[in-house]
PDB file of C-alpha atoms in Angstrom:
ATOM      1  CA  UNK A   1     104.986 119.412 106.239  1.00 45.00           C
ATOM      2  CA  UNK A   2     106.974 116.474 107.598  1.00 64.00           C
ATOM      3  CA  UNK A   3     105.132 113.280 106.733  1.00 82.00           C
ATOM      4  CA  UNK A   4     105.995 111.706 110.074  1.00 88.00           C
ATOM      5  CA  UNK A   5     103.498 114.091 111.677  1.00 90.00           C
ATOM      6  CA  UNK A   6     100.746 112.097 110.000  1.00 93.00           C
ATOM      7  CA  UNK A   7     101.943 108.971 111.792  1.00 94.00           C
ATOM      8  CA  UNK A   8     102.515 110.775 115.071  1.00 92.00           C
ATOM      9  CA  UNK A   9      99.237 112.715 115.187  1.00 92.00           C
ATOM     10  CA  UNK A  10      96.790 110.730 113.067  1.00 95.00           C
ATOM     11  CA  UNK A  11      97.471 107.032 113.620  1.00 97.00           C
ATOM     12  CA  UNK A  12      94.212 105.192 114.266  1.00 97.00           C
ATOM     13  CA  UNK A  13      95.670 101.705 114.645  1.00 98.00           C
ATOM     14  CA  UNK A  14      99.159 100.414 115.399  1.00 97.00           C
ATOM     15  CA  UNK A  15     100.376  96.893 116.050  1.00 97.00           C
ATOM     16  CA  UNK A  16     103.416  94.649 116.131  1.00 97.00           C
ATOM     17  CA  UNK A  17     103.834  92.185 113.287  1.00 96.00           C
ATOM     18  CA  UNK A  18     106.460  89.697 112.174  1.00 93.00           C
ATOM     19  CA  UNK A  19     107.821  86.908 114.333  1.00 94.00           C
ATOM     20  CA  UNK A  20     106.568  88.470 117.566  1.00 95.00           C
ATOM     21  CA  UNK A  21     102.971  88.464 116.348  1.00 96.00           C
ATOM     22  CA  UNK A  22     103.334  85.004 114.837  1.00 96.00           C
ATOM     23  CA  UNK A  23     104.568  83.478 118.099  1.00 95.00           C
ATOM     24  CA  UNK A  24     107.931  82.711 116.486  1.00 95.00           C
ATOM     25  CA  UNK A  25     110.119  85.326 118.159  1.00 93.00           C
ATOM     26  CA  UNK A  26     113.535  84.441 119.526  1.00 91.00           C
ATOM     27  CA  UNK A  27     116.063  86.529 121.433  1.00 87.00           C
ATOM     28  CA  UNK A  28     117.357  88.192 118.283  1.00 85.00           C
ATOM     29  CA  UNK A  29     114.002  88.971 116.667  1.00 88.00           C
ATOM     30  CA  UNK A  30     113.247  92.499 115.489  1.00 89.00           C
ATOM     31  CA  UNK A  31     110.095  94.349 116.482  1.00 93.00           C
ATOM     32  CA  UNK A  32     108.217  95.156 113.282  1.00 95.00           C
ATOM     33  CA  UNK A  33     105.608  97.854 113.778  1.00 96.00           C
ATOM     34  CA  UNK A  34     102.742  98.475 111.368  1.00 97.00           C
ATOM     35  CA  UNK A  35     100.045 101.119 111.485  1.00 97.00           C
ATOM     36  CA  UNK A  36      97.175 102.897 109.775  1.00 98.00           C
ATOM     37  CA  UNK A  37      96.798 106.678 109.751  1.00 97.00           C
ATOM     38  CA  UNK A  38      93.846 108.791 108.668  1.00 97.00           C
ATOM     39  CA  UNK A  39      95.148 111.783 106.712  1.00 95.00           C
ATOM     40  CA  UNK A  40      93.071 114.909 107.484  1.00 94.00           C
ATOM     41  CA  UNK A  41      90.456 115.401 104.781  1.00 94.00           C
ATOM     42  CA  UNK A  42      91.588 118.984 103.897  1.00 92.00           C
ATOM     43  CA  UNK A  43      94.877 117.546 102.636  1.00 91.00           C
ATOM     44  CA  UNK A  44      92.965 115.923  99.765  1.00 92.00           C
ATOM     45  CA  UNK A  45      91.707 119.326  98.590  1.00 92.00           C
ATOM     46  CA  UNK A  46      95.193 120.267  97.401  1.00 90.00           C
ATOM     47  CA  UNK A  47      96.908 119.291  94.162  1.00 90.00           C
ATOM     48  CA  UNK A  48      99.578 117.451  96.149  1.00 90.00           C
ATOM     49  CA  UNK A  49      97.830 114.617  97.950  1.00 90.00           C
ATOM     50  CA  UNK A  50      98.997 113.042 101.205  1.00 93.00           C
ATOM     51  CA  UNK A  51     101.171 109.932 100.915  1.00 93.00           C
ATOM     52  CA  UNK A  52      99.543 106.513 100.666  1.00 94.00           C
ATOM     53  CA  UNK A  53     102.160 105.079 103.015  1.00 95.00           C
ATOM     54  CA  UNK A  54     105.002 106.228 105.218  1.00 94.00           C
ATOM     55  CA  UNK A  55     108.131 104.384 106.290  1.00 93.00           C
ATOM     56  CA  UNK A  56     109.239 105.349 109.808  1.00 89.00           C
ATOM     57  CA  UNK A  57     109.801 107.515 111.685  1.00 88.00           C
ATOM     58  CA  UNK A  58     111.001 104.693 113.957  1.00 88.00           C
ATOM     59  CA  UNK A  59     113.089 101.793 112.704  1.00 87.00           C
ATOM     60  CA  UNK A  60     111.114  98.803 111.409  1.00 89.00           C
ATOM     61  CA  UNK A  61     107.955 100.971 111.275  1.00 93.00           C
ATOM     62  CA  UNK A  62     105.612 101.234 108.289  1.00 95.00           C
ATOM     63  CA  UNK A  63     102.162 102.826 108.052  1.00 96.00           C
ATOM     64  CA  UNK A  64      99.442 103.056 105.419  1.00 97.00           C
ATOM     65  CA  UNK A  65      96.867 105.782 104.878  1.00 97.00           C
ATOM     66  CA  UNK A  66      93.426 104.385 105.671  1.00 98.00           C
ATOM     67  CA  UNK A  67      92.107 104.359 102.100  1.00 97.00           C
ATOM     68  CA  UNK A  68      95.156 102.560 100.737  1.00 98.00           C
ATOM     69  CA  UNK A  69      95.032 100.076 103.597  1.00 98.00           C
ATOM     70  CA  UNK A  70      91.364  99.303 102.884  1.00 98.00           C
ATOM     71  CA  UNK A  71      92.036  98.921  99.154  1.00 98.00           C
ATOM     72  CA  UNK A  72      94.756  96.362  99.787  1.00 98.00           C
ATOM     73  CA  UNK A  73      92.673  94.515 102.377  1.00 98.00           C
ATOM     74  CA  UNK A  74      89.750  94.276  99.943  1.00 98.00           C
ATOM     75  CA  UNK A  75      92.167  92.680  97.461  1.00 97.00           C
ATOM     76  CA  UNK A  76      92.994  90.069 100.129  1.00 96.00           C
ATOM     77  CA  UNK A  77      96.609  91.160 100.436  1.00 96.00           C
ATOM     78  CA  UNK A  78      98.116  88.652 102.910  1.00 95.00           C
ATOM     79  CA  UNK A  79     100.295  91.154 104.782  1.00 95.00           C
ATOM     80  CA  UNK A  80      97.447  93.619 105.220  1.00 97.00           C
ATOM     81  CA  UNK A  81      94.903  91.044 106.381  1.00 97.00           C
ATOM     82  CA  UNK A  82      97.373  89.664 108.903  1.00 96.00           C
ATOM     83  CA  UNK A  83      98.023  93.186 110.174  1.00 96.00           C
ATOM     84  CA  UNK A  84      94.323  93.491 111.027  1.00 97.00           C
ATOM     85  CA  UNK A  85      94.537  90.326 113.111  1.00 96.00           C
ATOM     86  CA  UNK A  86      97.707  90.967 115.087  1.00 96.00           C
ATOM     87  CA  UNK A  87      97.395  89.883 118.722  1.00 95.00           C
ATOM     88  CA  UNK A  88      99.837  92.668 119.686  1.00 96.00           C
ATOM     89  CA  UNK A  89      97.933  95.952 119.397  1.00 97.00           C
ATOM     90  CA  UNK A  90      99.868  98.992 120.610  1.00 96.00           C
ATOM     91  CA  UNK A  91      97.374 101.759 119.822  1.00 97.00           C
ATOM     92  CA  UNK A  92      93.786 102.016 118.669  1.00 97.00           C
ATOM     93  CA  UNK A  93      91.362 104.939 118.784  1.00 97.00           C
ATOM     94  CA  UNK A  94      87.609 105.083 118.062  1.00 97.00           C
ATOM     95  CA  UNK A  95      88.120 105.022 114.285  1.00 97.00           C
ATOM     96  CA  UNK A  96      90.635 102.215 114.642  1.00 97.00           C
ATOM     97  CA  UNK A  97      88.132 100.197 116.633  1.00 98.00           C
ATOM     98  CA  UNK A  98      85.645 100.599 113.794  1.00 97.00           C
ATOM     99  CA  UNK A  99      88.287  99.346 111.387  1.00 98.00           C
ATOM    100  CA  UNK A 100      88.948  96.285 113.531  1.00 97.00           C
ATOM    101  CA  UNK A 101      85.211  95.644 113.762  1.00 97.00           C
ATOM    102  CA  UNK A 102      85.249  95.329 109.949  1.00 97.00           C
ATOM    103  CA  UNK A 103      87.824  92.548 109.880  1.00 96.00           C
ATOM    104  CA  UNK A 104      85.398  89.923 108.621  1.00 96.00           C
ATOM    105  CA  UNK A 105      84.116  92.302 105.904  1.00 98.00           C
ATOM    106  CA  UNK A 106      87.526  92.084 104.207  1.00 98.00           C
ATOM    107  CA  UNK A 107      87.657  88.290 104.211  1.00 97.00           C
ATOM    108  CA  UNK A 108      86.521  86.256 101.231  1.00 97.00           C
ATOM    109  CA  UNK A 109      87.478  83.199  99.236  1.00 96.00           C
ATOM    110  CA  UNK A 110      89.796  85.483  97.271  1.00 96.00           C
ATOM    111  CA  UNK A 111      92.365  84.722  99.975  1.00 96.00           C
ATOM    112  CA  UNK A 112      92.897  81.360  98.308  1.00 96.00           C
ATOM    113  CA  UNK A 113      94.268  83.017  95.182  1.00 95.00           C
ATOM    114  CA  UNK A 114      96.285  85.763  96.870  1.00 96.00           C
ATOM    115  CA  UNK A 115      97.832  83.650  99.615  1.00 94.00           C
ATOM    116  CA  UNK A 116      98.572  80.808  97.194  1.00 93.00           C
ATOM    117  CA  UNK A 117     100.081  83.131  94.580  1.00 93.00           C
ATOM    118  CA  UNK A 118     102.310  84.755  97.198  1.00 93.00           C
ATOM    119  CA  UNK A 119     103.337  81.355  98.565  1.00 93.00           C
ATOM    120  CA  UNK A 120     104.200  80.078  95.079  1.00 91.00           C
ATOM    121  CA  UNK A 121     106.416  83.092  94.461  1.00 94.00           C
ATOM    122  CA  UNK A 122     108.239  82.538  97.741  1.00 94.00           C
ATOM    123  CA  UNK A 123     108.707  78.855  97.006  1.00 94.00           C
ATOM    124  CA  UNK A 124     110.296  79.626  93.644  1.00 94.00           C
ATOM    125  CA  UNK A 125     112.768  81.916  95.408  1.00 95.00           C
ATOM    126  CA  UNK A 126     113.658  79.147  97.844  1.00 95.00           C
ATOM    127  CA  UNK A 127     114.204  76.710  94.982  1.00 94.00           C
ATOM    128  CA  UNK A 128     116.425  79.273  93.263  1.00 95.00           C
ATOM    129  CA  UNK A 129     118.480  79.583  96.448  1.00 93.00           C
ATOM    130  CA  UNK A 130     119.023  75.829  96.451  1.00 93.00           C
ATOM    131  CA  UNK A 131     120.208  75.880  92.839  1.00 93.00           C
ATOM    132  CA  UNK A 132     122.586  78.790  93.421  1.00 93.00           C
ATOM    133  CA  UNK A 133     123.729  78.303  97.017  1.00 92.00           C
ATOM    134  CA  UNK A 134     122.916  74.671  97.744  1.00 92.00           C
ATOM    135  CA  UNK A 135     120.452  75.493 100.521  1.00 91.00           C
ATOM    136  CA  UNK A 136     117.368  77.639 101.014  1.00 94.00           C
ATOM    137  CA  UNK A 137     117.066  80.592 103.351  1.00 95.00           C
ATOM    138  CA  UNK A 138     115.645  78.593 106.201  1.00 96.00           C
ATOM    139  CA  UNK A 139     113.960  81.544 107.879  1.00 95.00           C
ATOM    140  CA  UNK A 140     112.010  82.221 104.688  1.00 95.00           C
ATOM    141  CA  UNK A 141     111.099  78.537 104.452  1.00 96.00           C
ATOM    142  CA  UNK A 142     109.694  78.673 107.983  1.00 96.00           C
ATOM    143  CA  UNK A 143     107.561  81.717 107.210  1.00 95.00           C
ATOM    144  CA  UNK A 144     106.276  80.145 103.999  1.00 96.00           C
ATOM    145  CA  UNK A 145     105.093  77.112 105.947  1.00 97.00           C
ATOM    146  CA  UNK A 146     103.426  79.413 108.472  1.00 96.00           C
ATOM    147  CA  UNK A 147     101.656  81.321 105.699  1.00 95.00           C
ATOM    148  CA  UNK A 148     100.353  78.125 104.115  1.00 96.00           C
ATOM    149  CA  UNK A 149      99.038  76.921 107.482  1.00 96.00           C
ATOM    150  CA  UNK A 150      97.348  80.262 108.039  1.00 96.00           C
ATOM    151  CA  UNK A 151      95.700  80.210 104.591  1.00 96.00           C
ATOM    152  CA  UNK A 152      94.485  76.640 104.993  1.00 97.00           C
ATOM    153  CA  UNK A 153      93.011  77.265 108.432  1.00 97.00           C
ATOM    154  CA  UNK A 154      91.396  80.522 107.321  1.00 97.00           C
ATOM    155  CA  UNK A 155      89.654  78.805 104.421  1.00 97.00           C
ATOM    156  CA  UNK A 156      88.576  75.950 106.653  1.00 97.00           C
ATOM    157  CA  UNK A 157      87.214  78.029 109.542  1.00 97.00           C
ATOM    158  CA  UNK A 158      86.575  81.517 108.190  1.00 96.00           C
ATOM    159  CA  UNK A 159      88.824  82.917 110.938  1.00 95.00           C
ATOM    160  CA  UNK A 160      92.342  84.271 110.467  1.00 96.00           C
ATOM    161  CA  UNK A 161      94.657  83.333 113.335  1.00 93.00           C
ATOM    162  CA  UNK A 162      98.270  84.330 112.887  1.00 93.00           C
ATOM    163  CA  UNK A 163      99.833  83.039 116.116  1.00 96.00           C
ATOM    164  CA  UNK A 164     101.201  79.576 115.328  1.00 95.00           C
ATOM    165  CA  UNK A 165     100.466  78.212 118.802  1.00 94.00           C
ATOM    166  CA  UNK A 166     101.743  74.687 119.377  1.00 95.00           C
ATOM    167  CA  UNK A 167     103.339  74.585 115.913  1.00 96.00           C
ATOM    168  CA  UNK A 168     106.088  76.911 117.123  1.00 97.00           C
ATOM    169  CA  UNK A 169     108.712  74.236 117.838  1.00 97.00           C
ATOM    170  CA  UNK A 170     108.453  72.379 114.491  1.00 97.00           C
ATOM    171  CA  UNK A 171     108.609  75.680 112.612  1.00 97.00           C
ATOM    172  CA  UNK A 172     111.615  76.934 114.558  1.00 97.00           C
ATOM    173  CA  UNK A 173     113.348  73.636 113.793  1.00 97.00           C
ATOM    174  CA  UNK A 174     112.948  74.493 110.108  1.00 97.00           C
ATOM    175  CA  UNK A 175     114.393  77.955 110.725  1.00 96.00           C
ATOM    176  CA  UNK A 176     117.455  76.404 112.356  1.00 95.00           C
ATOM    177  CA  UNK A 177     117.973  74.142 109.337  1.00 95.00           C
ATOM    178  CA  UNK A 178     117.338  70.992 111.355  1.00 96.00           C
ATOM    179  CA  UNK A 179     114.722  69.612 108.947  1.00 96.00           C
ATOM    180  CA  UNK A 180     116.027  68.256 105.610  1.00 95.00           C
ATOM    181  CA  UNK A 181     114.820  70.199 102.583  1.00 95.00           C
ATOM    182  CA  UNK A 182     112.973  67.199 101.032  1.00 95.00           C
ATOM    183  CA  UNK A 183     110.858  66.968 104.212  1.00 96.00           C
ATOM    184  CA  UNK A 184     110.192  70.702 104.175  1.00 96.00           C
ATOM    185  CA  UNK A 185     109.296  70.543 100.485  1.00 95.00           C
ATOM    186  CA  UNK A 186     106.919  67.650 101.104  1.00 96.00           C
ATOM    187  CA  UNK A 187     105.331  69.601 103.973  1.00 96.00           C
ATOM    188  CA  UNK A 188     104.798  72.613 101.699  1.00 96.00           C
ATOM    189  CA  UNK A 189     103.226  70.471  98.989  1.00 95.00           C
ATOM    190  CA  UNK A 190     100.856  68.846 101.465  1.00 96.00           C
ATOM    191  CA  UNK A 191      99.800  72.200 102.898  1.00 96.00           C
ATOM    192  CA  UNK A 192      99.213  73.613  99.412  1.00 95.00           C
ATOM    193  CA  UNK A 193      96.985  70.647  98.557  1.00 95.00           C
ATOM    194  CA  UNK A 194      95.044  71.013 101.803  1.00 96.00           C
ATOM    195  CA  UNK A 195      94.599  74.726 101.085  1.00 96.00           C
ATOM    196  CA  UNK A 196      93.173  73.961  97.632  1.00 95.00           C
ATOM    197  CA  UNK A 197      90.773  71.426  99.150  1.00 96.00           C
ATOM    198  CA  UNK A 198      89.691  73.838 101.881  1.00 96.00           C
ATOM    199  CA  UNK A 199      88.802  76.518  99.330  1.00 95.00           C
ATOM    200  CA  UNK A 200      86.052  74.370  97.810  1.00 93.00           C
ATOM    201  CA  UNK A 201      84.150  74.059 101.111  1.00 94.00           C
ATOM    202  CA  UNK A 202      85.122  77.344 102.731  1.00 97.00           C
ATOM    203  CA  UNK A 203      82.526  79.220 104.808  1.00 97.00           C
ATOM    204  CA  UNK A 204      83.969  82.507 103.536  1.00 97.00           C
ATOM    205  CA  UNK A 205      81.892  84.544 101.057  1.00 97.00           C
ATOM    206  CA  UNK A 206      82.964  84.747  97.434  1.00 96.00           C
ATOM    207  CA  UNK A 207      83.626  88.499  97.652  1.00 97.00           C
ATOM    208  CA  UNK A 208      84.474  90.933 100.454  1.00 98.00           C
ATOM    209  CA  UNK A 209      81.838  93.386 101.684  1.00 98.00           C
ATOM    210  CA  UNK A 210      83.101  96.386  99.722  1.00 97.00           C
ATOM    211  CA  UNK A 211      80.003  98.511 100.380  1.00 98.00           C
ATOM    212  CA  UNK A 212      80.358  98.183 104.137  1.00 98.00           C
ATOM    213  CA  UNK A 213      84.024  99.153 104.006  1.00 98.00           C
ATOM    214  CA  UNK A 214      83.336 102.101 101.715  1.00 98.00           C
ATOM    215  CA  UNK A 215      80.618 103.383 104.045  1.00 97.00           C
ATOM    216  CA  UNK A 216      83.142 103.333 106.898  1.00 98.00           C
ATOM    217  CA  UNK A 217      85.738 105.191 104.829  1.00 97.00           C
ATOM    218  CA  UNK A 218      83.263 107.906 103.802  1.00 97.00           C
ATOM    219  CA  UNK A 219      82.156 108.427 107.395  1.00 97.00           C
ATOM    220  CA  UNK A 220      85.768 108.668 108.534  1.00 97.00           C
ATOM    221  CA  UNK A 221      86.594 111.233 105.842  1.00 96.00           C
ATOM    222  CA  UNK A 222      83.473 113.260 106.657  1.00 95.00           C
ATOM    223  CA  UNK A 223      84.228 113.292 110.384  1.00 94.00           C
ATOM    224  CA  UNK A 224      87.793 114.383 109.668  1.00 92.00           C
ATOM    225  CA  UNK A 225      86.582 117.258 107.482  1.00 92.00           C
ATOM    226  CA  UNK A 226      84.559 118.639 110.385  1.00 89.00           C
ATOM    227  CA  UNK A 227      87.496 118.650 112.784  1.00 84.00           C
ATOM    228  CA  UNK A 228      89.801 121.613 113.283  1.00 66.00           C
ATOM    229  CA  UNK A 229      93.312 120.623 112.287  1.00 57.00           C
ATOM    230  CA  UNK A 230      96.578 122.556 111.817  1.00 54.00           C
ATOM    231  CA  UNK A 231      97.041 120.955 108.400  1.00 53.00           C
ATOM    232  CA  UNK A 232      94.002 122.760 106.965  1.00 51.00           C
ATOM    233  CA  UNK A 233      95.529 126.232 107.386  1.00 50.00           C
ATOM    234  CA  UNK A 234      96.490 126.212 103.737  1.00 45.00           C
ATOM    235  CA  UNK A 235      92.894 125.969 102.623  1.00 43.00           C
ATOM    236  CA  UNK A 236      91.373 128.362 105.141  1.00 44.00           C
ATOM    237  CA  UNK A 237      92.591 131.317 103.090  1.00 41.00           C
ATOM    238  CA  UNK A 238      91.004 129.874  99.963  1.00 38.00           C
ATOM    239  CA  UNK A 239      87.698 128.557 101.232  1.00 39.00           C
ATOM    240  CA  UNK A 240      85.731 130.835 103.558  1.00 40.00           C
ATOM    241  CA  UNK A 241      82.182 131.272 104.720  1.00 38.00           C
ATOM    242  CA  UNK A 242      81.278 132.849 101.373  1.00 37.00           C
ATOM    243  CA  UNK A 243      82.714 130.060  99.264  1.00 41.00           C
ATOM    244  CA  UNK A 244      85.701 129.981  96.945  1.00 39.00           C
ATOM    245  CA  UNK A 245      87.439 133.259  96.183  1.00 40.00           C
ATOM    246  CA  UNK A 246      87.341 134.233  92.548  1.00 38.00           C
ATOM    247  CA  UNK A 247      90.887 135.644  92.421  1.00 40.00           C
TER     248      UNK A 247
END
């Protein structure tokens, strides 16, 4: 069974991410597509389970199975949370709309730790580039600044907005290498401090609403189990109206 069929036939939500979603696209920007698919429930009855994620079939396309996506979102994974808030939605069905309606259930003050930890790792890589090559990868520096702004504003307001808006021009100047590294470094430090301060007064709850998300996942799995699907042919010969065959 080609895995791409899961993306083609069972995607519940698909969006564009990267620079285009962030409002930082230029003429040469790629189109990064991300999605969530709901693997048919009968696939989980086999020893070989469906994949948790699939790369492709198109270039720059990556999709997660719903359960894996929810797990990562509940852990406040920055990339996953931002995917849920993309302003560029290309496909969404009824189940996908339920997922989007749960966006706030995934948000908590845990974002302070996950976003900050990710940002610190990226900053260390930039500093290593300076030691080795004499300059950072300016595109990565721009995206780190964007991430820090996003984390700070999320903790301050309780709302995740990924389009940079009127901060586009200053950020693109960083990407072009027009801002000296000491100024960029100072900007990063200031944003990190503001993010720490925002976490202490954040309107976000301490923990995500795991029970609400789990209820959604169970309902989605149950609804899938009741649907006729070509992928369940392998189990129809094993499970019949009289139960499991005894061989």
